[in-house]
CSV table of C-alpha atoms in Angstrom, one decimal:
chain,number,residue,atom,x,y,z
K,238,MET,CA,3.0,-237.9,-35.6
K,239,SER,CA,2.8,-241.6,-36.4
K,240,THR,CA,-0.4,-242.7,-38.3
K,241,THR,CA,0.2,-246.4,-37.6
K,242,TRP,CA,-2.7,-248.1,-35.5
K,243,LEU,CA,-1.4,-249.5,-32.3
K,244,PRO,CA,-3.0,-252.0,-30.0
K,245,CYS,CA,-5.4,-250.8,-27.4
K,246,GLY,CA,-3.2,-249.4,-24.4
K,247,VAL,CA,0.1,-249.2,-26.2
K,248,TYR,CA,1.7,-245.8,-26.6
K,249,HIS,CA,4.9,-244.4,-28.0
K,250,GLN,CA,7.1,-243.0,-25.3
K,251,ASN,CA,9.7,-241.3,-27.3
K,252,TYR,CA,10.4,-239.7,-30.7
K,253,SER,CA,12.4,-242.8,-32.0
K,254,GLN,CA,9.3,-245.2,-31.4
K,255,ASP,CA,6.9,-242.5,-33.0
K,256,HIS,CA,8.9,-242.3,-36.3
K,257,ALA,CA,10.2,-245.8,-36.5
K,258,TRP,CA,9.7,-247.7,-39.8
K,259,TRP,CA,8.2,-250.9,-38.3
K,260,GLN,CA,6.4,-249.7,-35.1
K,261,THR,CA,4.8,-253.1,-33.9
K,262,LYS,CA,5.6,-256.8,-33.8
K,263,PHE,CA,3.0,-257.3,-36.4
K,264,ILE,CA,4.4,-254.9,-38.8
K,265,ARG,CA,8.0,-256.4,-38.4
K,266,GLY,CA,6.6,-259.8,-38.9
K,267,LYS,CA,5.1,-258.8,-42.3
K,268,MET,CA,8.2,-257.2,-43.4
K,269,ILE,CA,10.1,-260.3,-42.4
K,270,LEU,CA,7.6,-262.5,-44.5
K,271,LEU,CA,8.0,-260.1,-47.4
K,272,PHE,CA,11.8,-260.3,-47.2
K,273,ILE,CA,11.7,-264.0,-47.3
K,274,VAL,CA,9.1,-264.1,-50.3
K,275,LEU,CA,11.5,-261.7,-52.3
K,276,PHE,CA,14.8,-263.0,-51.5
K,277,VAL,CA,14.2,-267.0,-51.0
K,278,PHE,CA,10.6,-267.9,-52.3
K,279,ILE,CA,10.6,-266.1,-55.8
K,280,PRO,CA,14.1,-267.1,-56.8
K,281,LEU,CA,13.4,-270.8,-55.9
K,282,VAL,CA,10.1,-271.2,-57.7
K,283,ALA,CA,10.2,-268.6,-60.6
K,284,ASP,CA,11.6,-269.8,-64.0
K,285,SER,CA,13.7,-267.6,-66.2
K,286,TYR,CA,10.5,-265.8,-67.7
K,287,TRP,CA,8.9,-264.8,-64.5
K,288,LEU,CA,12.3,-263.5,-63.2
K,289,SER,CA,12.5,-261.3,-66.2
K,290,VAL,CA,9.0,-260.0,-65.7
K,291,CYS,CA,10.1,-259.2,-61.9
K,292,ASN,CA,13.3,-257.5,-63.3
K,293,THR,CA,10.9,-255.3,-65.5
K,294,VAL,CA,8.8,-254.6,-62.7
K,295,GLY,CA,11.8,-253.4,-60.7
K,296,TYR,CA,13.0,-251.4,-63.5
K,297,THR,CA,9.5,-249.5,-63.7
K,298,ILE,CA,9.4,-249.0,-60.0
K,299,LEU,CA,12.9,-247.3,-60.3
K,300,GLY,CA,11.9,-245.3,-63.1
K,301,ALA,CA,8.5,-244.3,-61.6
K,302,LEU,CA,10.0,-243.3,-58.3
K,303,GLY,CA,11.4,-240.0,-59.8
K,304,VAL,CA,8.1,-239.3,-61.6
K,305,GLN,CA,6.3,-239.7,-58.2
K,306,LEU,CA,8.7,-237.3,-56.7
K,307,LEU,CA,8.3,-234.6,-59.1
K,308,ILE,CA,4.4,-235.0,-59.6
K,309,GLY,CA,3.1,-236.7,-56.5
K,310,TYR,CA,5.4,-234.9,-53.9
K,311,CYS,CA,6.5,-231.7,-55.5
K,312,GLY,CA,3.8,-230.9,-57.8
K,313,GLN,CA,6.0,-230.7,-60.9
K,314,ILE,CA,4.6,-232.2,-64.0
K,315,THR,CA,6.9,-234.1,-66.1
K,316,LEU,CA,6.6,-235.9,-69.4
K,317,GLY,CA,10.0,-236.4,-70.3
K,318,HIS,CA,11.6,-238.7,-67.6
K,319,ALA,CA,12.7,-241.3,-69.8
K,320,ALA,CA,15.4,-239.1,-71.2
K,321,PHE,CA,17.1,-239.1,-67.7
K,322,LEU,CA,16.9,-242.8,-67.7
K,323,ALA,CA,18.7,-242.8,-71.0
K,324,VAL,CA,21.3,-240.3,-69.9
K,325,GLY,CA,22.0,-242.9,-66.9
K,326,ALA,CA,22.1,-245.7,-69.2
K,327,TYR,CA,24.3,-244.3,-71.7
K,328,THR,CA,26.6,-242.7,-69.3
K,329,SER,CA,27.3,-246.2,-67.5
K,330,THR,CA,27.7,-247.9,-70.9
K,331,LEU,CA,30.3,-245.2,-72.0
K,332,LEU,CA,32.1,-245.6,-69.0
K,333,ILE,CA,32.3,-249.3,-68.9
K,334,LEU,CA,33.1,-249.6,-72.6
K,335,GLU,CA,35.3,-246.5,-73.3
K,336,PHE,CA,36.9,-245.4,-70.2
K,337,PRO,CA,40.3,-246.6,-69.2
K,338,TRP,CA,39.8,-248.1,-66.0
K,339,PRO,CA,42.7,-248.9,-63.7
K,340,LYS,CA,43.4,-252.9,-63.8
K,341,VAL,CA,42.8,-253.3,-60.0
K,342,LEU,CA,39.1,-251.8,-60.4
K,343,MET,CA,38.5,-254.0,-63.2
K,344,ASP,CA,39.8,-257.2,-61.4
K,345,TRP,CA,37.8,-256.2,-58.3
K,346,GLY,CA,34.7,-255.7,-60.4
K,347,LEU,CA,34.2,-252.2,-59.2
K,348,ALA,CA,33.8,-250.4,-62.8
K,349,TYR,CA,30.1,-251.2,-63.0
K,350,PRO,CA,29.2,-250.1,-59.5
K,351,ILE,CA,31.2,-246.8,-59.9
K,352,SER,CA,29.8,-246.4,-63.2
K,353,ILE,CA,26.0,-246.4,-61.5
K,354,PHE,CA,27.1,-243.7,-59.3
K,355,ILE,CA,28.5,-241.5,-61.8
K,356,ALA,CA,25.8,-241.9,-64.0
K,357,ALA,CA,23.1,-241.2,-61.3
K,358,ILE,CA,25.0,-237.8,-60.7
K,359,VAL,CA,25.2,-237.0,-64.4
K,360,ALA,CA,21.4,-237.8,-65.0
K,361,GLY,CA,20.6,-235.6,-62.0
K,362,ILE,CA,22.5,-232.6,-63.4
K,363,TRP,CA,20.9,-233.0,-66.5
K,364,SER,CA,17.6,-233.2,-65.0
K,365,VAL,CA,18.1,-230.0,-63.1
K,366,LEU,CA,19.1,-228.3,-66.6
K,367,PHE,CA,15.6,-229.2,-67.7
K,368,GLY,CA,14.2,-228.1,-64.3
K,369,LEU,CA,15.4,-224.6,-64.3
K,370,PRO,CA,12.4,-223.4,-66.3
K,371,SER,CA,10.3,-224.6,-63.4
K,372,ALA,CA,11.3,-221.4,-61.5
K,373,ARG,CA,9.2,-219.2,-64.1
K,374,VAL,CA,6.7,-221.6,-65.5
K,375,LYS,CA,4.3,-224.4,-64.2
K,376,GLY,CA,1.4,-226.5,-65.4
K,377,PHE,CA,1.0,-226.9,-69.2
K,378,TYR,CA,4.2,-224.9,-70.0
K,379,LEU,CA,6.3,-227.2,-67.6
K,380,ILE,CA,4.9,-230.1,-69.4
K,381,LEU,CA,6.3,-228.7,-72.8
K,382,THR,CA,9.7,-228.0,-71.2
K,383,THR,CA,10.1,-231.7,-69.9
K,384,MET,CA,8.7,-232.9,-73.3
K,385,ALA,CA,11.7,-230.9,-74.9
K,386,ALA,CA,14.1,-232.7,-72.6
K,387,GLN,CA,13.0,-236.0,-74.0
K,388,PHE,CA,13.2,-234.9,-77.7
K,389,ILE,CA,16.6,-233.1,-77.2
K,390,THR,CA,18.2,-235.7,-75.3
K,391,VAL,CA,17.0,-239.0,-76.9
K,392,ASP,CA,16.1,-238.1,-80.5
K,393,PHE,CA,18.9,-235.6,-81.0
K,394,ILE,CA,21.8,-235.8,-78.6
K,395,ILE,CA,22.0,-239.5,-78.0
K,396,THR,CA,20.8,-240.6,-81.6
K,397,GLN,CA,22.8,-238.3,-83.6
K,398,TYR,CA,26.0,-238.2,-81.6
K,399,VAL,CA,26.4,-240.1,-78.7
K,400,SER,CA,25.3,-243.3,-80.5
K,401,GLN,CA,28.2,-242.4,-83.2
K,402,ILE,CA,31.0,-242.9,-80.6
K,403,GLY,CA,33.5,-245.6,-81.5
K,404,GLY,CA,31.9,-245.9,-84.9
K,405,ARG,CA,29.3,-248.4,-83.6
K,406,GLY,CA,26.3,-247.0,-85.5
K,407,GLN,CA,23.1,-246.9,-83.4
K,408,ALA,CA,23.7,-249.5,-80.7
K,409,PHE,CA,26.3,-250.2,-78.1
K,410,SER,CA,27.0,-253.8,-77.7
K,411,LEU,CA,27.3,-255.3,-74.2
K,412,PRO,CA,29.5,-258.6,-74.4
K,413,PRO,CA,28.9,-261.1,-72.0
K,414,GLY,CA,31.1,-260.6,-68.8
K,415,THR,CA,31.0,-256.7,-69.1
K,416,ILE,CA,28.6,-256.4,-66.2
K,417,LYS,CA,30.3,-257.1,-63.0
K,418,VAL,CA,29.8,-256.3,-59.6
K,419,GLY,CA,32.6,-257.5,-57.4
K,420,PRO,CA,33.6,-261.2,-58.3
K,421,TRP,CA,30.0,-261.8,-59.6
K,422,VAL,CA,29.4,-261.5,-63.5
K,423,ILE,CA,25.8,-260.4,-63.9
K,424,ASP,CA,24.8,-262.6,-66.9
K,425,SER,CA,21.7,-264.1,-66.0
K,426,ASP,CA,18.1,-263.1,-65.0
K,427,PHE,CA,18.7,-264.8,-61.6
K,428,LYS,CA,21.7,-262.5,-60.8
K,429,VAL,CA,19.9,-259.3,-62.3
K,430,TYR,CA,17.0,-260.1,-60.0
K,431,PHE,CA,18.9,-259.8,-57.0
K,432,MET,CA,20.7,-256.6,-58.1
K,433,MET,CA,17.4,-255.3,-58.8
K,434,LEU,CA,16.2,-255.9,-55.5
K,435,VAL,CA,19.1,-254.2,-53.8
K,436,LEU,CA,18.6,-251.2,-56.0
K,437,VAL,CA,15.0,-250.8,-55.3
K,438,ILE,CA,15.3,-251.2,-51.6
K,439,PHE,CA,18.3,-248.7,-51.6
K,440,CYS,CA,16.3,-246.0,-53.8
K,441,VAL,CA,13.0,-246.6,-51.6
K,442,ILE,CA,14.9,-245.9,-48.6
K,443,ILE,CA,16.4,-242.8,-49.8
K,444,MET,CA,12.9,-241.5,-51.0
K,445,VAL,CA,11.2,-242.5,-47.8
K,446,ASN,CA,13.9,-240.8,-45.5
K,447,LEU,CA,13.8,-237.7,-47.8
K,448,LEU,CA,10.0,-237.4,-47.6
K,449,ARG,CA,10.3,-237.7,-43.7
K,450,SER,CA,12.9,-234.9,-43.6
K,451,ARG,CA,12.7,-230.9,-43.7
K,452,VAL,CA,13.1,-231.4,-47.5
K,453,GLY,CA,10.4,-233.6,-48.1
K,454,ARG,CA,8.0,-231.4,-46.1
K,455,ALA,CA,9.1,-228.4,-48.3
K,456,TRP,CA,8.3,-230.4,-51.2
K,457,VAL,CA,5.0,-231.0,-50.1
K,458,ALA,CA,4.4,-227.7,-49.2
K,459,ILE,CA,5.3,-226.4,-52.7
K,460,ARG,CA,2.9,-229.2,-54.2
K,461,ASP,CA,0.0,-227.8,-52.0
K,462,ASN,CA,0.5,-224.2,-52.6
K,463,ASP,CA,3.9,-222.6,-53.8
K,464,ILE,CA,3.0,-219.0,-52.9
K,465,SER,CA,2.2,-220.0,-49.3
K,466,ALA,CA,5.2,-222.1,-49.2
K,467,GLU,CA,7.5,-219.1,-50.2
K,468,VAL,CA,5.6,-216.8,-47.5
K,469,MET,CA,6.7,-219.5,-45.0
K,470,GLY,CA,10.4,-218.8,-45.8
K,471,ILE,CA,10.9,-222.0,-48.3
K,472,ASN,CA,13.1,-221.2,-51.1
K,473,VAL,CA,10.9,-222.6,-53.7
K,474,VAL,CA,13.3,-222.5,-56.6
K,475,THR,CA,16.0,-224.2,-54.8
K,476,TYR,CA,13.6,-227.0,-53.5
K,477,LYS,CA,12.2,-227.5,-56.9
K,478,LEU,CA,15.7,-228.0,-58.5
K,479,MET,CA,16.6,-230.4,-55.6
K,480,ALA,CA,13.4,-232.4,-56.5
K,481,PHE,CA,14.5,-232.4,-60.1
K,482,PHE,CA,18.2,-233.7,-59.1
K,483,VAL,CA,16.8,-236.5,-56.9
K,484,ALA,CA,14.3,-237.4,-59.5
K,485,GLY,CA,17.0,-237.7,-62.2
K,486,PHE,CA,19.5,-239.3,-59.7
K,487,ILE,CA,17.2,-242.2,-59.2
K,488,GLY,CA,16.2,-242.3,-62.8
K,489,GLY,CA,19.9,-242.7,-63.7
K,490,ILE,CA,20.2,-245.6,-61.4
K,491,ALA,CA,17.3,-247.3,-63.3
K,492,GLY,CA,18.7,-246.6,-66.6
K,493,ALA,CA,22.3,-247.9,-65.4
K,494,PHE,CA,20.6,-250.8,-64.0
K,495,TRP,CA,18.7,-251.7,-67.2
K,496,ILE,CA,21.7,-252.1,-69.4
K,497,SER,CA,22.6,-255.2,-67.1
K,498,ASN,CA,19.5,-256.9,-68.7
K,499,LEU,CA,20.4,-256.0,-72.3
K,500,ALA,CA,22.7,-257.5,-74.7
K,501,ALA,CA,22.8,-254.0,-76.7
K,502,ILE,CA,21.5,-250.5,-75.9
K,503,SER,CA,20.1,-248.0,-78.4
K,504,PRO,CA,17.9,-245.0,-78.4
K,505,GLU,CA,14.8,-247.1,-79.2
K,506,HIS,CA,14.9,-248.4,-75.6
K,507,PHE,CA,13.8,-245.1,-74.2
K,508,PRO,CA,10.8,-244.0,-76.3
K,509,TRP,CA,8.7,-241.0,-75.2
K,510,PHE,CA,5.8,-243.5,-74.8
K,511,TRP,CA,8.0,-244.8,-71.7
K,512,SER,CA,7.6,-241.4,-70.1
K,513,LEU,CA,3.9,-241.4,-70.4
K,514,TRP,CA,3.9,-245.0,-69.2
K,515,LEU,CA,5.6,-244.1,-66.0
K,516,VAL,CA,3.2,-241.3,-65.4
K,517,GLY,CA,0.4,-243.8,-66.0
K,518,VAL,CA,2.0,-246.3,-63.4
K,519,ILE,CA,1.6,-243.4,-60.6
K,520,LEU,CA,-1.8,-242.7,-61.8
K,521,ILE,CA,-2.9,-246.2,-61.5
K,522,GLY,CA,-0.8,-247.0,-58.2
K,523,GLY,CA,-1.7,-243.7,-56.5
K,524,VAL,CA,-0.3,-240.2,-56.7
K,525,GLY,CA,1.8,-239.0,-53.6
K,526,SER,CA,2.4,-242.6,-52.5
K,527,ILE,CA,5.5,-244.8,-52.5
K,528,HIS,CA,3.2,-247.8,-52.1
K,529,GLY,CA,1.4,-246.5,-55.1
K,530,THR,CA,4.6,-246.6,-57.2
K,531,ILE,CA,5.2,-250.3,-56.4
K,532,PHE,CA,1.5,-251.2,-56.7
K,533,GLY,CA,1.1,-249.4,-60.1
K,534,SER,CA,4.4,-250.9,-61.4
K,535,VAL,CA,3.3,-254.6,-60.5
K,536,PHE,CA,-0.2,-253.8,-61.7
K,537,MET,CA,0.8,-252.6,-65.1
K,538,VAL,CA,3.7,-255.1,-66.0
K,539,VAL,CA,1.7,-258.1,-64.9
K,540,VAL,CA,-1.4,-257.2,-66.8
K,541,MET,CA,0.4,-256.7,-69.8
K,542,GLU,CA,2.2,-259.9,-69.5
K,543,LEU,CA,-1.0,-261.7,-68.8
K,544,LEU,CA,-2.6,-260.1,-71.9
K,545,GLN,CA,0.3,-261.2,-74.1
K,546,LEU,CA,-0.2,-264.7,-72.7
K,547,ALA,CA,-3.9,-264.5,-73.5
K,548,ILE,CA,-3.3,-263.6,-77.1
K,549,LEU,CA,-0.6,-266.2,-77.9
K,550,PRO,CA,-2.9,-269.1,-77.9
K,551,LEU,CA,-5.1,-267.2,-80.3
K,552,ALA,CA,-2.2,-266.1,-82.6
K,553,ASP,CA,-2.6,-269.6,-84.7
K,554,THR,CA,-6.3,-268.7,-85.4
K,555,PHE,CA,-5.7,-264.8,-85.6
K,556,PRO,CA,-2.1,-264.0,-86.8
K,557,LYS,CA,-2.6,-260.5,-87.2
K,558,LEU,CA,-3.0,-260.1,-83.1
K,559,LEU,CA,0.6,-260.6,-82.8
K,560,VAL,CA,1.4,-257.9,-85.3
K,561,ASP,CA,-1.2,-255.6,-83.5
K,562,PHE,CA,-0.2,-256.4,-79.8
K,563,LEU,CA,1.7,-253.1,-79.5
K,564,PHE,CA,-1.5,-251.4,-80.4
K,565,ILE,CA,-3.6,-253.5,-78.2
K,566,LYS,CA,-1.1,-252.8,-75.4
K,567,GLU,CA,-1.5,-249.1,-75.8
K,568,ALA,CA,-5.3,-249.2,-75.8
K,569,VAL,CA,-5.4,-251.2,-72.7
K,570,PHE,CA,-2.8,-248.9,-71.2
K,571,GLY,CA,-5.2,-246.0,-72.0
K,572,LEU,CA,-8.4,-248.0,-71.0
K,573,ALA,CA,-6.8,-248.9,-67.6
K,574,ILE,CA,-6.1,-245.2,-66.7
K,575,CYS,CA,-9.5,-244.1,-67.8
K,576,MET,CA,-11.1,-247.0,-65.6
K,577,PHE,CA,-9.0,-246.0,-62.5
K,578,MET,CA,-9.7,-242.2,-62.9
K,579,ILE,CA,-13.4,-242.9,-62.9
K,580,PHE,CA,-13.6,-245.8,-60.4
K,581,GLU,CA,-10.7,-245.4,-58.3
K,582,PRO,CA,-9.2,-242.1,-58.7
K,583,ASN,CA,-6.8,-242.3,-55.8
K,584,GLY,CA,-5.5,-245.4,-57.1
K,585,LEU,CA,-4.4,-248.7,-55.6
K,586,ALA,CA,-2.5,-247.3,-52.7
K,587,TYR,CA,-5.9,-245.8,-51.3
K,588,ARG,CA,-7.5,-249.3,-51.6
K,589,TRP,CA,-4.5,-250.9,-49.7
K,590,TRP,CA,-5.0,-248.2,-47.2
K,591,GLN,CA,-8.5,-248.8,-46.6
K,592,ILE,CA,-8.0,-252.6,-46.4
K,593,LYS,CA,-5.1,-252.1,-43.7
K,594,ASN,CA,-7.4,-249.6,-41.8
K,595,TYR,CA,-10.4,-252.1,-42.0
K,596,PHE,CA,-8.2,-254.9,-40.7
K,597,ASN,CA,-6.5,-252.8,-38.0
K,598,LEU,CA,-9.8,-251.7,-36.5
K,599,TRP,CA,-12.0,-255.0,-36.8
K,600,PRO,CA,-14.4,-255.7,-35.4
K,601,PHE,CA,-15.3,-251.9,-34.9
K,602,SER,CA,-14.2,-250.9,-38.4
K,603,TYR,CA,-17.2,-248.6,-38.8
């Protein structure tokens, strides 16, 4: 049943109305305004720096969506999701640089879009391999399993073997003009921004529709009580592995997208701290909420950028601040999580839900 507040005397007449995305004219108006802001206003007014910040927000959203699915909707704790982003990034890079693409695909600019899809599939399968222990273990032991994915994938396989392909050492260089989508060469923050918007909208649509389906309801049932879900006839192992595949699939898209923003790719772009960062994003934004993924990503990226802007003027007086900024950033990250756990444990999404309900029910919001 729909949870959207409708004007007095307005009722849904059929199933399609009850499950429509935008159920009122006011909601449709808000979404049209949001699209205008994202696709018109921001590109017109933002300079290269703030466009790069927006691209980082989009990358964080893509990375955190998979973590949100596993932790927030399926109850599978993960602390190694950066590994699947790395698999997607390196798969796409290797396909672009090493695979002998037919000339017609190169001329039409289809090599990179195809590589994104293949990278997502490979990352999804790789995620399933490390999701297999979830059939037997849970909680603390599953945390260790997902951490193993990070160290085995990035620190061992990619660093020691994949990075050596072609005799390049530790980094793969991405020459200008390498990343193309059709006739457009993705060579500026402006173009990366629009590609980011398309991928974020695409992945959010996938997630929202999956969660509204039978599969999504099965994931939520497993999260709430896996024994009860199994008694109800849900194949717990199958649905857990499906969750790992979808999370890895979206993570692969995130990694393949991020190479468009880099001149070179190396294992240092996917540290274990990034996996912790993505978990922190959904804790601050709200566990079990797509809105929470977006709010948490915006909050964390913008706060860190504002912190950096605040420290730069002090660098002349205290030069050591720039050297210690990484440690300051980690300290602020930990402090933000602690503050949210104490004062807003349900995250920013819950506060947004309360604001919307107050607005929709005013003047009888009590």
